[in-house]
Coordinates of C-alpha atoms and ligand atoms in Angstrom, one line a residue:
X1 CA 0.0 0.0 0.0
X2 CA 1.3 3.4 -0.9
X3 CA 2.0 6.5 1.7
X4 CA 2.2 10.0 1.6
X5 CA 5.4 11.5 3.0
X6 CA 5.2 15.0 4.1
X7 CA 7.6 17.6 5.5
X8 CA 6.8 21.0 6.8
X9 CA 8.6 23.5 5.6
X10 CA 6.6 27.4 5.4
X11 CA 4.5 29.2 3.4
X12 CA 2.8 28.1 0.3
X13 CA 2.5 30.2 -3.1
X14 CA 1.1 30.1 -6.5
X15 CA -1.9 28.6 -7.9
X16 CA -4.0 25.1 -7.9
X17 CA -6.4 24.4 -10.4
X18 CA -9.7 22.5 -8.9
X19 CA -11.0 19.0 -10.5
X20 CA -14.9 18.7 -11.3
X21 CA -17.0 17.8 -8.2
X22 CA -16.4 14.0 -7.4
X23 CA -19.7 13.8 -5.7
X24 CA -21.6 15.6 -8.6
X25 CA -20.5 13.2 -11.1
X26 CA -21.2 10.0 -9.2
X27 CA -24.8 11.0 -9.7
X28 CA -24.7 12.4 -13.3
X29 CA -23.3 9.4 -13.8
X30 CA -26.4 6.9 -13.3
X31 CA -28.7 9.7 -14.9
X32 CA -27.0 8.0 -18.2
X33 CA -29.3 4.8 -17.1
X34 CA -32.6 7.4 -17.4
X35 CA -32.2 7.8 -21.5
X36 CA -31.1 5.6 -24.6
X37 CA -29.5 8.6 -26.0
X38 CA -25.7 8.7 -25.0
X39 CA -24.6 11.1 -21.9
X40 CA -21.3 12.7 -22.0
X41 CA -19.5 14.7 -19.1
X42 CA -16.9 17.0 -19.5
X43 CA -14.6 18.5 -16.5
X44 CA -15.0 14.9 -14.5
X45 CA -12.6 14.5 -12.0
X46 CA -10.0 11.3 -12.2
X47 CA -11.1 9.7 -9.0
X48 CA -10.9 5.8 -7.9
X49 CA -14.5 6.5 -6.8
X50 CA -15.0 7.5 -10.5
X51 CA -14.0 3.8 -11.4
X52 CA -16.0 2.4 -9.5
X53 CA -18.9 4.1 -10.5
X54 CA -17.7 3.3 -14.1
X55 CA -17.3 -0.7 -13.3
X56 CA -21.2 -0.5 -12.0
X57 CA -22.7 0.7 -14.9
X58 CA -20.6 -1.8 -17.2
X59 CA -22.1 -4.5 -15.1
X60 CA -25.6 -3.4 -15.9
X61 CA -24.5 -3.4 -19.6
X62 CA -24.0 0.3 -19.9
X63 CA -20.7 1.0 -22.4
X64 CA -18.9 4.3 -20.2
X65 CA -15.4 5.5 -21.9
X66 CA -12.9 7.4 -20.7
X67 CA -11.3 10.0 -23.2
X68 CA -9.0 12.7 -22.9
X69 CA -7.0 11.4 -19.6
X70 CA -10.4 10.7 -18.1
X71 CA -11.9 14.3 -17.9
X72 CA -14.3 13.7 -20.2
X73 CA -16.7 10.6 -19.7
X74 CA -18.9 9.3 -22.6
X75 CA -21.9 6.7 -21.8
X76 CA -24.7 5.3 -23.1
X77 CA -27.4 2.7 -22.0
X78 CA -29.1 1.8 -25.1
X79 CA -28.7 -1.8 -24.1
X80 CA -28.7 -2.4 -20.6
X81 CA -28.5 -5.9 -19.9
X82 CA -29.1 -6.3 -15.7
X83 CA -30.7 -3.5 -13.7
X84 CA -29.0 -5.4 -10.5
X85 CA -26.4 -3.6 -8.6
X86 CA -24.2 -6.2 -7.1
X87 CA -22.8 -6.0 -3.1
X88 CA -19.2 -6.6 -4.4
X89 CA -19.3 -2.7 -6.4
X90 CA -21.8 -1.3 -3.8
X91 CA -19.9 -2.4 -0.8
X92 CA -16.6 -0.2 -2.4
X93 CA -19.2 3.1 -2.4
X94 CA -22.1 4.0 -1.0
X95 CA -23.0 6.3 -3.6
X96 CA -23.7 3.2 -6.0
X97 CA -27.1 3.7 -4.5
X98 CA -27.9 6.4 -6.8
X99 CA -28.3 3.9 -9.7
X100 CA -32.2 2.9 -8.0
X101 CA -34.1 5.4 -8.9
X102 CA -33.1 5.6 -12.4
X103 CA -33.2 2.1 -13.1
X104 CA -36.6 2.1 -11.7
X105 CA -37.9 4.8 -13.5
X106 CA -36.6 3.5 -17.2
X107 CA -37.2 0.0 -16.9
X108 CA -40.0 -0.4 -13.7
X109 CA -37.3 -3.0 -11.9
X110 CA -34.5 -2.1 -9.4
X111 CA -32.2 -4.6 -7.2
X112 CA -29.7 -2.6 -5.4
X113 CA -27.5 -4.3 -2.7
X114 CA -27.8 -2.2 0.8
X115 CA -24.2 -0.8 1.2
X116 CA -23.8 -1.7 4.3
X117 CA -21.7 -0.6 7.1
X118 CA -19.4 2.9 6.9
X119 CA -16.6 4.2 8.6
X120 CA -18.6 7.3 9.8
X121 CA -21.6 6.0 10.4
X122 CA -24.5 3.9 9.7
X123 CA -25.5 5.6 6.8
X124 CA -29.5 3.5 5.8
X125 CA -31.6 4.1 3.1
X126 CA -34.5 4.7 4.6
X127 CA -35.3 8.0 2.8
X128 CA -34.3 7.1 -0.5
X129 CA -36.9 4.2 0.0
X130 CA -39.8 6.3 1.6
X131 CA -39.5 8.8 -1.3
X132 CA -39.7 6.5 -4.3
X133 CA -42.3 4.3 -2.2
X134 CA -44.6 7.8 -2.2
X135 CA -44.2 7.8 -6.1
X136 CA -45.7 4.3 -6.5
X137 CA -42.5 1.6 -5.7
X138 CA -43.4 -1.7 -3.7
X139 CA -39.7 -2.2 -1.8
X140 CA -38.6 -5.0 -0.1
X141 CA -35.4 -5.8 1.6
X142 CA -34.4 -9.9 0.5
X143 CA -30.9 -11.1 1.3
X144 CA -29.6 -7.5 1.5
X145 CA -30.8 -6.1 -1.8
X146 CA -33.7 -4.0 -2.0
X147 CA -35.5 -5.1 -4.4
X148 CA -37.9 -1.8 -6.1
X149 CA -40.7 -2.6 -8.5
X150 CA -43.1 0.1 -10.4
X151 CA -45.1 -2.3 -12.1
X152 CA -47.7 0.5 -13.7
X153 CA -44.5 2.7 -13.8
X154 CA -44.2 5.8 -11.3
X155 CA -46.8 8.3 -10.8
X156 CA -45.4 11.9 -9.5
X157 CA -46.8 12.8 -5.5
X158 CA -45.9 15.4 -3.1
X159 CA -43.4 13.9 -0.8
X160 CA -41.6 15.4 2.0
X161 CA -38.1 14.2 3.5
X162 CA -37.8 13.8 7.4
X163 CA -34.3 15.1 6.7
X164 CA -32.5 16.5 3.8
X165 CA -30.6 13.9 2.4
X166 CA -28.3 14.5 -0.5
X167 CA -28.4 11.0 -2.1
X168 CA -32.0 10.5 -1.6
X169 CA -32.9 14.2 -3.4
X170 CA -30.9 12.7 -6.3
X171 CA -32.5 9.1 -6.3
X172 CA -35.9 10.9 -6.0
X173 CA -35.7 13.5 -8.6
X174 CA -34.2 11.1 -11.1
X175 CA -36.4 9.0 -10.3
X176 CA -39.8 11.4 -11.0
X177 CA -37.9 12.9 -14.3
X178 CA -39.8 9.4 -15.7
X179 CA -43.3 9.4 -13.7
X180 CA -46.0 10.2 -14.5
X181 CA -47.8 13.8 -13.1
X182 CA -45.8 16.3 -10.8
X183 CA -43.6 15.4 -8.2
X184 CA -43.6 17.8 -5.1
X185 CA -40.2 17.3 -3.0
X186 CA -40.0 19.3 -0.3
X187 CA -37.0 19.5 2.4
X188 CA -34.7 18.6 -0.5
X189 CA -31.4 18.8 -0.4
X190 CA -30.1 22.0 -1.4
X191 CA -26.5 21.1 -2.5
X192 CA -24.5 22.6 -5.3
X193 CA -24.2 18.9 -6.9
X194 CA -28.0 18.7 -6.9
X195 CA -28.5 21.8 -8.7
X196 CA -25.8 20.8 -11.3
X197 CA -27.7 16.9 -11.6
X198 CA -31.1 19.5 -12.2
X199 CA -29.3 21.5 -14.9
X200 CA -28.0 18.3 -16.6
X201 CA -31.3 16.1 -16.7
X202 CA -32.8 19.9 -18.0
X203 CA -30.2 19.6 -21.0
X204 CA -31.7 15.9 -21.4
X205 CA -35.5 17.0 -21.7
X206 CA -36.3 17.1 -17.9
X207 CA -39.0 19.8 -16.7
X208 CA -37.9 20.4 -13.4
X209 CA -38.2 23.7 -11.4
X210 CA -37.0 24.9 -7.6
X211 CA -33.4 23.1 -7.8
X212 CA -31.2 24.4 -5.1
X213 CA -34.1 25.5 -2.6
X214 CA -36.1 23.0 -0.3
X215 CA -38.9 23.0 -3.0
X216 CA -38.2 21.0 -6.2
X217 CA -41.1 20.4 -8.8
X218 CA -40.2 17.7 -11.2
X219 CA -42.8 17.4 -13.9
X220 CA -42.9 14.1 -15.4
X221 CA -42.1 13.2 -19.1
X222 CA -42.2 10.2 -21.6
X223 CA -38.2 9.9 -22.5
X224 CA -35.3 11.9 -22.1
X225 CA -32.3 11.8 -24.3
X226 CA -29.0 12.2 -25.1
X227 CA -26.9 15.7 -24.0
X228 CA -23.3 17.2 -22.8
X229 CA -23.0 18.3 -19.5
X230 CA -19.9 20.3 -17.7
X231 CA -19.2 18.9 -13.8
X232 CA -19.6 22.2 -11.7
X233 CA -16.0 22.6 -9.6
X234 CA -15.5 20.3 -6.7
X235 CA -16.4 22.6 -3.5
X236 CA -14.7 20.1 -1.0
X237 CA -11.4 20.4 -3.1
X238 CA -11.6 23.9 -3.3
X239 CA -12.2 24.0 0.4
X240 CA -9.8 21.2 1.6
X241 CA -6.8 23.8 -0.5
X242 CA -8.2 27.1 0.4
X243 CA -7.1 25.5 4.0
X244 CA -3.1 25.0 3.1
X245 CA -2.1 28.4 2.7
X246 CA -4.6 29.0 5.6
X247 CA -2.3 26.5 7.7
X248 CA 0.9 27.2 6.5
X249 CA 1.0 30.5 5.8
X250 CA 1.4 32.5 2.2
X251 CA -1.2 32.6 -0.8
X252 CA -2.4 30.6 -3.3
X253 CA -4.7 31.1 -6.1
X254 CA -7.6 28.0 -6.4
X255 CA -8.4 28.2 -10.2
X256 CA -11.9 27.2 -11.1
X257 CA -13.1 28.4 -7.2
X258 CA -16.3 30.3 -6.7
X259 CA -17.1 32.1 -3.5
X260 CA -21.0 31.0 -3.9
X261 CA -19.7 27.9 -3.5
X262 CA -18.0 27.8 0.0
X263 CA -19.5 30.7 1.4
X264 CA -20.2 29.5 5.4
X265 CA -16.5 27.9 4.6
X266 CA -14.9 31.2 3.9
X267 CA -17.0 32.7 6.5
X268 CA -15.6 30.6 9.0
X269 CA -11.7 31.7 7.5
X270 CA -12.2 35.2 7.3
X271 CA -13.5 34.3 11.4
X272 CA -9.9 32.7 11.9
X273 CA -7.7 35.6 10.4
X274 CA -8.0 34.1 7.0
X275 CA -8.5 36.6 4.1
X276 CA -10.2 34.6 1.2
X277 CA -11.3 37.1 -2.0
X278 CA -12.8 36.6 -5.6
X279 CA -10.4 37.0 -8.5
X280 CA -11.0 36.5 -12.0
X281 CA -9.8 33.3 -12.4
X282 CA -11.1 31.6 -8.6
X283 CA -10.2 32.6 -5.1
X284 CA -7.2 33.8 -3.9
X285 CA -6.6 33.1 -0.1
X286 CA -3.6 34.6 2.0
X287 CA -2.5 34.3 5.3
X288 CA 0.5 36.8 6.5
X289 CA -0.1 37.8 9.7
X290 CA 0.5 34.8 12.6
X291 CA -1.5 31.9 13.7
X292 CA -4.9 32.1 13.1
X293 CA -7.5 32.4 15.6
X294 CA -9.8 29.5 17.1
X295 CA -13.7 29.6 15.4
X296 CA -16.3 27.3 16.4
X297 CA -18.0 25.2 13.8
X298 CA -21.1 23.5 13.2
X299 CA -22.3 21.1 10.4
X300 CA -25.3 21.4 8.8
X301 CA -26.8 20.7 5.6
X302 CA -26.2 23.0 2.3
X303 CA -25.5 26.0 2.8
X304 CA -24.7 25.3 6.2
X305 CA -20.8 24.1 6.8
X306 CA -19.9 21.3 4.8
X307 CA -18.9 18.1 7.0
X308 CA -16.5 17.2 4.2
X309 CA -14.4 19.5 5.3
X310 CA -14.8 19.1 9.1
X311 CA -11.9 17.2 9.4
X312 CA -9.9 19.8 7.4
X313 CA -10.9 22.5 9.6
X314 CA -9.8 20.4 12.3
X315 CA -6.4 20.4 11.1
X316 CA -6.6 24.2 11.1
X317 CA -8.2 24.5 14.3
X318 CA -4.7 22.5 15.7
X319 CA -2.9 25.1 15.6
X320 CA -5.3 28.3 16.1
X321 CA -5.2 30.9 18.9
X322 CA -7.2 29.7 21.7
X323 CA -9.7 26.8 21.6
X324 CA -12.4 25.9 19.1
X325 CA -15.6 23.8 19.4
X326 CA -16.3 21.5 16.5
X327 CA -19.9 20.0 16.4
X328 CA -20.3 17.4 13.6
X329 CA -24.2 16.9 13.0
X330 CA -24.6 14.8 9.7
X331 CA -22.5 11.7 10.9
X332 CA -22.4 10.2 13.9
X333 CA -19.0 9.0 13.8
X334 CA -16.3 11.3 12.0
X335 CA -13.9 12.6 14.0
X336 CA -11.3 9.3 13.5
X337 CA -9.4 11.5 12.3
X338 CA -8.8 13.0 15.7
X339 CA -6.7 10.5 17.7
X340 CA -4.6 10.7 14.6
X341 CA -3.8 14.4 15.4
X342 CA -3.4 14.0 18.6
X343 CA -0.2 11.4 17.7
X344 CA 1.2 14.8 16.5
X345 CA 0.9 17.2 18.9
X346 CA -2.9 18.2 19.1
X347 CA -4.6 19.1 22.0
X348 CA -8.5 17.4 21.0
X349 CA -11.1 15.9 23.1
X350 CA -14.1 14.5 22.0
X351 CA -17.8 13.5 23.7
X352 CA -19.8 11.8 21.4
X353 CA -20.5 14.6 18.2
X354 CA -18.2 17.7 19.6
X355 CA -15.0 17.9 19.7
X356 CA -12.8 20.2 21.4
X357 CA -9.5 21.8 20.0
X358 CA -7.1 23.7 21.6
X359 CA -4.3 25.0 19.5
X360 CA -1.1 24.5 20.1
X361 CA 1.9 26.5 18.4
X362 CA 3.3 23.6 16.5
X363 CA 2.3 20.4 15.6
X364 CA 5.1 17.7 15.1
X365 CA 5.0 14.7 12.2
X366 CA 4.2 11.3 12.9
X367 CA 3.7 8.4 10.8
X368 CA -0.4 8.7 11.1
X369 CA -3.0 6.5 9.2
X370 CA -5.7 7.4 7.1
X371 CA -9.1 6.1 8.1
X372 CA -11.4 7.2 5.3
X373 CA -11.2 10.1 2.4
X374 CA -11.7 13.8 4.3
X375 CA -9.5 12.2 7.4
X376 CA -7.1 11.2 5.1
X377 CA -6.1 15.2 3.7
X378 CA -6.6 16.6 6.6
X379 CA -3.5 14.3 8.2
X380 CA -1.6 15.4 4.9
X381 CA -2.7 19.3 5.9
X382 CA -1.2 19.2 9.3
X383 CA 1.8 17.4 8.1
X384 CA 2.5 20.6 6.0
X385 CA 2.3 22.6 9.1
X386 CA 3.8 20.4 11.4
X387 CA 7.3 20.2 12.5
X388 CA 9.8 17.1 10.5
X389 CA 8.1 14.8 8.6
X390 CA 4.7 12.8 8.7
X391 CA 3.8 9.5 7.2
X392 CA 0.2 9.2 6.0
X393 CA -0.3 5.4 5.7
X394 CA -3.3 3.9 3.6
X395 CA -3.8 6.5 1.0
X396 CA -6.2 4.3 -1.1
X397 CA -9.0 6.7 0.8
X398 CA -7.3 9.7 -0.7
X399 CA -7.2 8.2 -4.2
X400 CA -11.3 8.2 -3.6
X401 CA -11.4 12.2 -3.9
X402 CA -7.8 13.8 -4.8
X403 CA -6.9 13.8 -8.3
X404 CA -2.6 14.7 -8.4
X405 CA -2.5 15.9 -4.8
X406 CA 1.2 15.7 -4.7
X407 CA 1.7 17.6 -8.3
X408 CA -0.9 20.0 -6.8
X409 CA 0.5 20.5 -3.7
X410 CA 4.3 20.7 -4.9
X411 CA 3.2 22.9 -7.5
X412 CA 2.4 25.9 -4.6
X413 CA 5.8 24.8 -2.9
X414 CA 4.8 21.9 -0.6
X415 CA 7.5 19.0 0.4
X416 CA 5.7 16.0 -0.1
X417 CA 6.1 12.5 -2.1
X418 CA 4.8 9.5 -3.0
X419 CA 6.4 6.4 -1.6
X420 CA 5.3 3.6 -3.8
X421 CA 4.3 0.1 -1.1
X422 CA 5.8 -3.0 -1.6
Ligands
UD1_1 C1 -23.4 12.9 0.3 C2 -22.0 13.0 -0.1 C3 -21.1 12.9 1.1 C4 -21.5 14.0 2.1 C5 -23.0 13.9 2.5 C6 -23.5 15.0 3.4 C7 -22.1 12.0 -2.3 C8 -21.6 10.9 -3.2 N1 -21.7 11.9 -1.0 O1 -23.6 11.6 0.9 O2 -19.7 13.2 0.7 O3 -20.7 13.8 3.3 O4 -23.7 13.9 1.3 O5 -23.2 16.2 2.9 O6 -22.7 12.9 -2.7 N2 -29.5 9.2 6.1 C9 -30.5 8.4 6.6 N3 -31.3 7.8 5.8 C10 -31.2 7.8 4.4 C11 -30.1 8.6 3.9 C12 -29.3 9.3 4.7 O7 -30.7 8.4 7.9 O8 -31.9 7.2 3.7 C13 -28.6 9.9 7.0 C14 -27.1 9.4 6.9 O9 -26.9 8.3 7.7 C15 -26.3 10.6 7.3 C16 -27.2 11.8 6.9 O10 -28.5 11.3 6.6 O11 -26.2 10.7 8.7 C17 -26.7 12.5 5.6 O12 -26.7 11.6 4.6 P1 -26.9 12.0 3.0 O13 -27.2 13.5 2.9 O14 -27.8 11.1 2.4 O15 -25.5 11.8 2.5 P2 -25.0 10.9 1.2 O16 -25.9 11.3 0.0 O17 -24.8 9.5 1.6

């Protein structure tokens, strides 16, 4: 298994370009399964997770290419030949789960394995199932699959979510592109990858209103087809690298960045001594003066602070001014990442969902291990900061999310390397 060596050594300069949004394309993805037509993305990411996605839709007969050095992503499901999702692909990623409501909707038939446990938390699908149950679906759980059937097809309904899941917005509005009648969600999701999914099943013949508030209206049509869509920028990535001039001093340039994007994020920075600003080309975030100052932070749905990059922040909060409460509220257990800090100098307690930071003037490297994809670059982000070198061990979770971290990292002056595993 490969590791990430890292060795602090000051300020970071010059300018990162930011990769299209992971979790936006893992559900454009499956909206291929939704039209005959073919479905091309341009601006996608080059992410394991990305692979994976592109293994499940091969096994349901889907043909997916990769072309120019996997940004842009070509697929078409003319002739789908299973609509089951098998436990060995959905087991890898939860967000295989987003390929039930399409294949429901086309083809009236859906078995999807549950995905099972996750590192942060339990993670069930109860929503996704009450939602496409209130357009029509007779679910049943058998040997772990859920097995979804529409025999009439789907008929639209107004249907509103107990809480206002990401995944289950997507596998719901997909699903009612298809049904017949209106759809009424309300408490959707409000994410940035939701309104990009809207805009690209719009481009595919879609009627859909109300993407990005609590509202959507999804009127339902016959067929959809074929269209090009552009990934909107990755928000987490932009986020996760606004924070390394933010913890090592200096300023660097995120290309593709857009304030309405990360704006509770940046909110939080400019809280800490951060200065984050719009340029032309992205964001340009500086920091000249001294540590930064502890903020408290809370997660929350869209456009609440991401917990994506609670972890991150954590990193930052290590070596803050004073001490910072961290409240995670979407996952009941993410903070793994903390004992891993702790082996470098942190000062962090945690009780149950909040953890408490107390900064410390310099943290020192350690050989640390990555337990899943956010924990995993915020180790690498206080290795940058920290004193002599740190080890990040089992960077297979950082492959899930970070496309050339090391060329993007080294390219703003960073110290860090590869070191290939036996
Ligand atoms: C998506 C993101 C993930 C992000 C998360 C929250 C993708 C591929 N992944 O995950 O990176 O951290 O949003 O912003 O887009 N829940 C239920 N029942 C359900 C569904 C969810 O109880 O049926 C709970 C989950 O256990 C979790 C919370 O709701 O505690 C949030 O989950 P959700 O918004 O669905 O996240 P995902 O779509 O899985």
């Amino acid at each position: 298994m490969d590791s990430i060596l890292v060795t602090g050594n000051g300020p970071l300069n010059g300018q990162i370009p930011i990769a299209g949004a992971k979790n936006a394309c893992l559900t454009l993805m499956p909206a291929t399964l939704l039209s005959e037509e073919p479905l091309t993305l341009t601006n996608a990411p080059r992410l394991s997770d990305i692979k994976t996605m592109t293994a499940l839709l091969q096994s349901l007969g889907a043909e997916v290419s990769s072309l120019q050095d996997g940004q842009v992503i070509a697929m078409s499901s003319h002739d789908l030949t299973s609509q089951t999702a098998d436990y060995e692909i959905v087991r890898k990623m939860r967000a295989s789960n987003l390929v039930l409501g399409p294949l429901l909707a086309r083809f009236g038939e859906a078995v999807v394995s549950l995905p099972g446990g996750c590192a942060i938390g339990a993670r069930p699908m109860d929503l996704h199932v009450d939602g496409l149950e209130a357009l029509g679906a007779e679910i049943e759980l058998k040997d772990g699959y859920l097995h979804a059937k529409a025999p009439g097809g789907l008929k639209g309904a107004v249907h509103e979510m107990r809480f206002a899941s990401v995944g289950a917005t997507e596998n719901i509005v997909m699903a009612a592109t298809l049904a017949k009648g209106t759809t009424v969600l309300m408490n959707a999701a409000r994410e940035p990858e939701i309104v990009d999914l809207v805009e690209c099943l719009r481009k595919m013949g879609a009627q859909i209103s109300g993407e990005g508030t609590s509202t959507i209206e999804i009127q339902g049509v016959d067929r959809l087809h074929g269209a090009t869509h552009q990934v909107v920028t990755d928000r987490i990535e932009l986020g996760t690298y606004m924070l390394a001039p933010a913890i090592c001093g200096g300023e660097v340039e995120l290309l593709g960045g857009r304030m309405s994007l990360v704006e509770s994020f940046a909110a939080k920075l400019d809280a800490a001594g951060v200065s984050v600003a719009e340029t032309t080309n992205g964001l340009k975030v500086a920091r000249k003066n001294g540590r930064v100052t502890s903020v408290d932070v809370v997660t929350e749905p869209f456009p609440g602070f991401p917990t994506d990059l609670q972890a991150q922040m954590m990193a930052l909060m290590c070596t803050a001014e004073g001490t910072a409460v961290l409240e995670e509220r979407i996952f009941e257990n993410r903070f793994m990442h903390a004992p891993e800090l702790v082996r470098m100098g942190a000062n962090i307690e945690v009780h149950g969902g909040t953890a408490t930071v107390t900064g410390v003037e310099r943290l020192k490297g350690a050989p640390v291990m990555a337990t899943d994809l956010r924990a995993s670059v915020s180790l690498i982000l206080a290795g940058l900061a920290a004193e002599g070198e740190t080890t990040v061990s089992r960077v297979y979770h950082l492959d899930r999310g970070y496309e050339h971290v090391v060329r993007k990292l080294e390219g703003v002056g960073a110290k860090i390397e590869r070191i290939k595993g036996q």
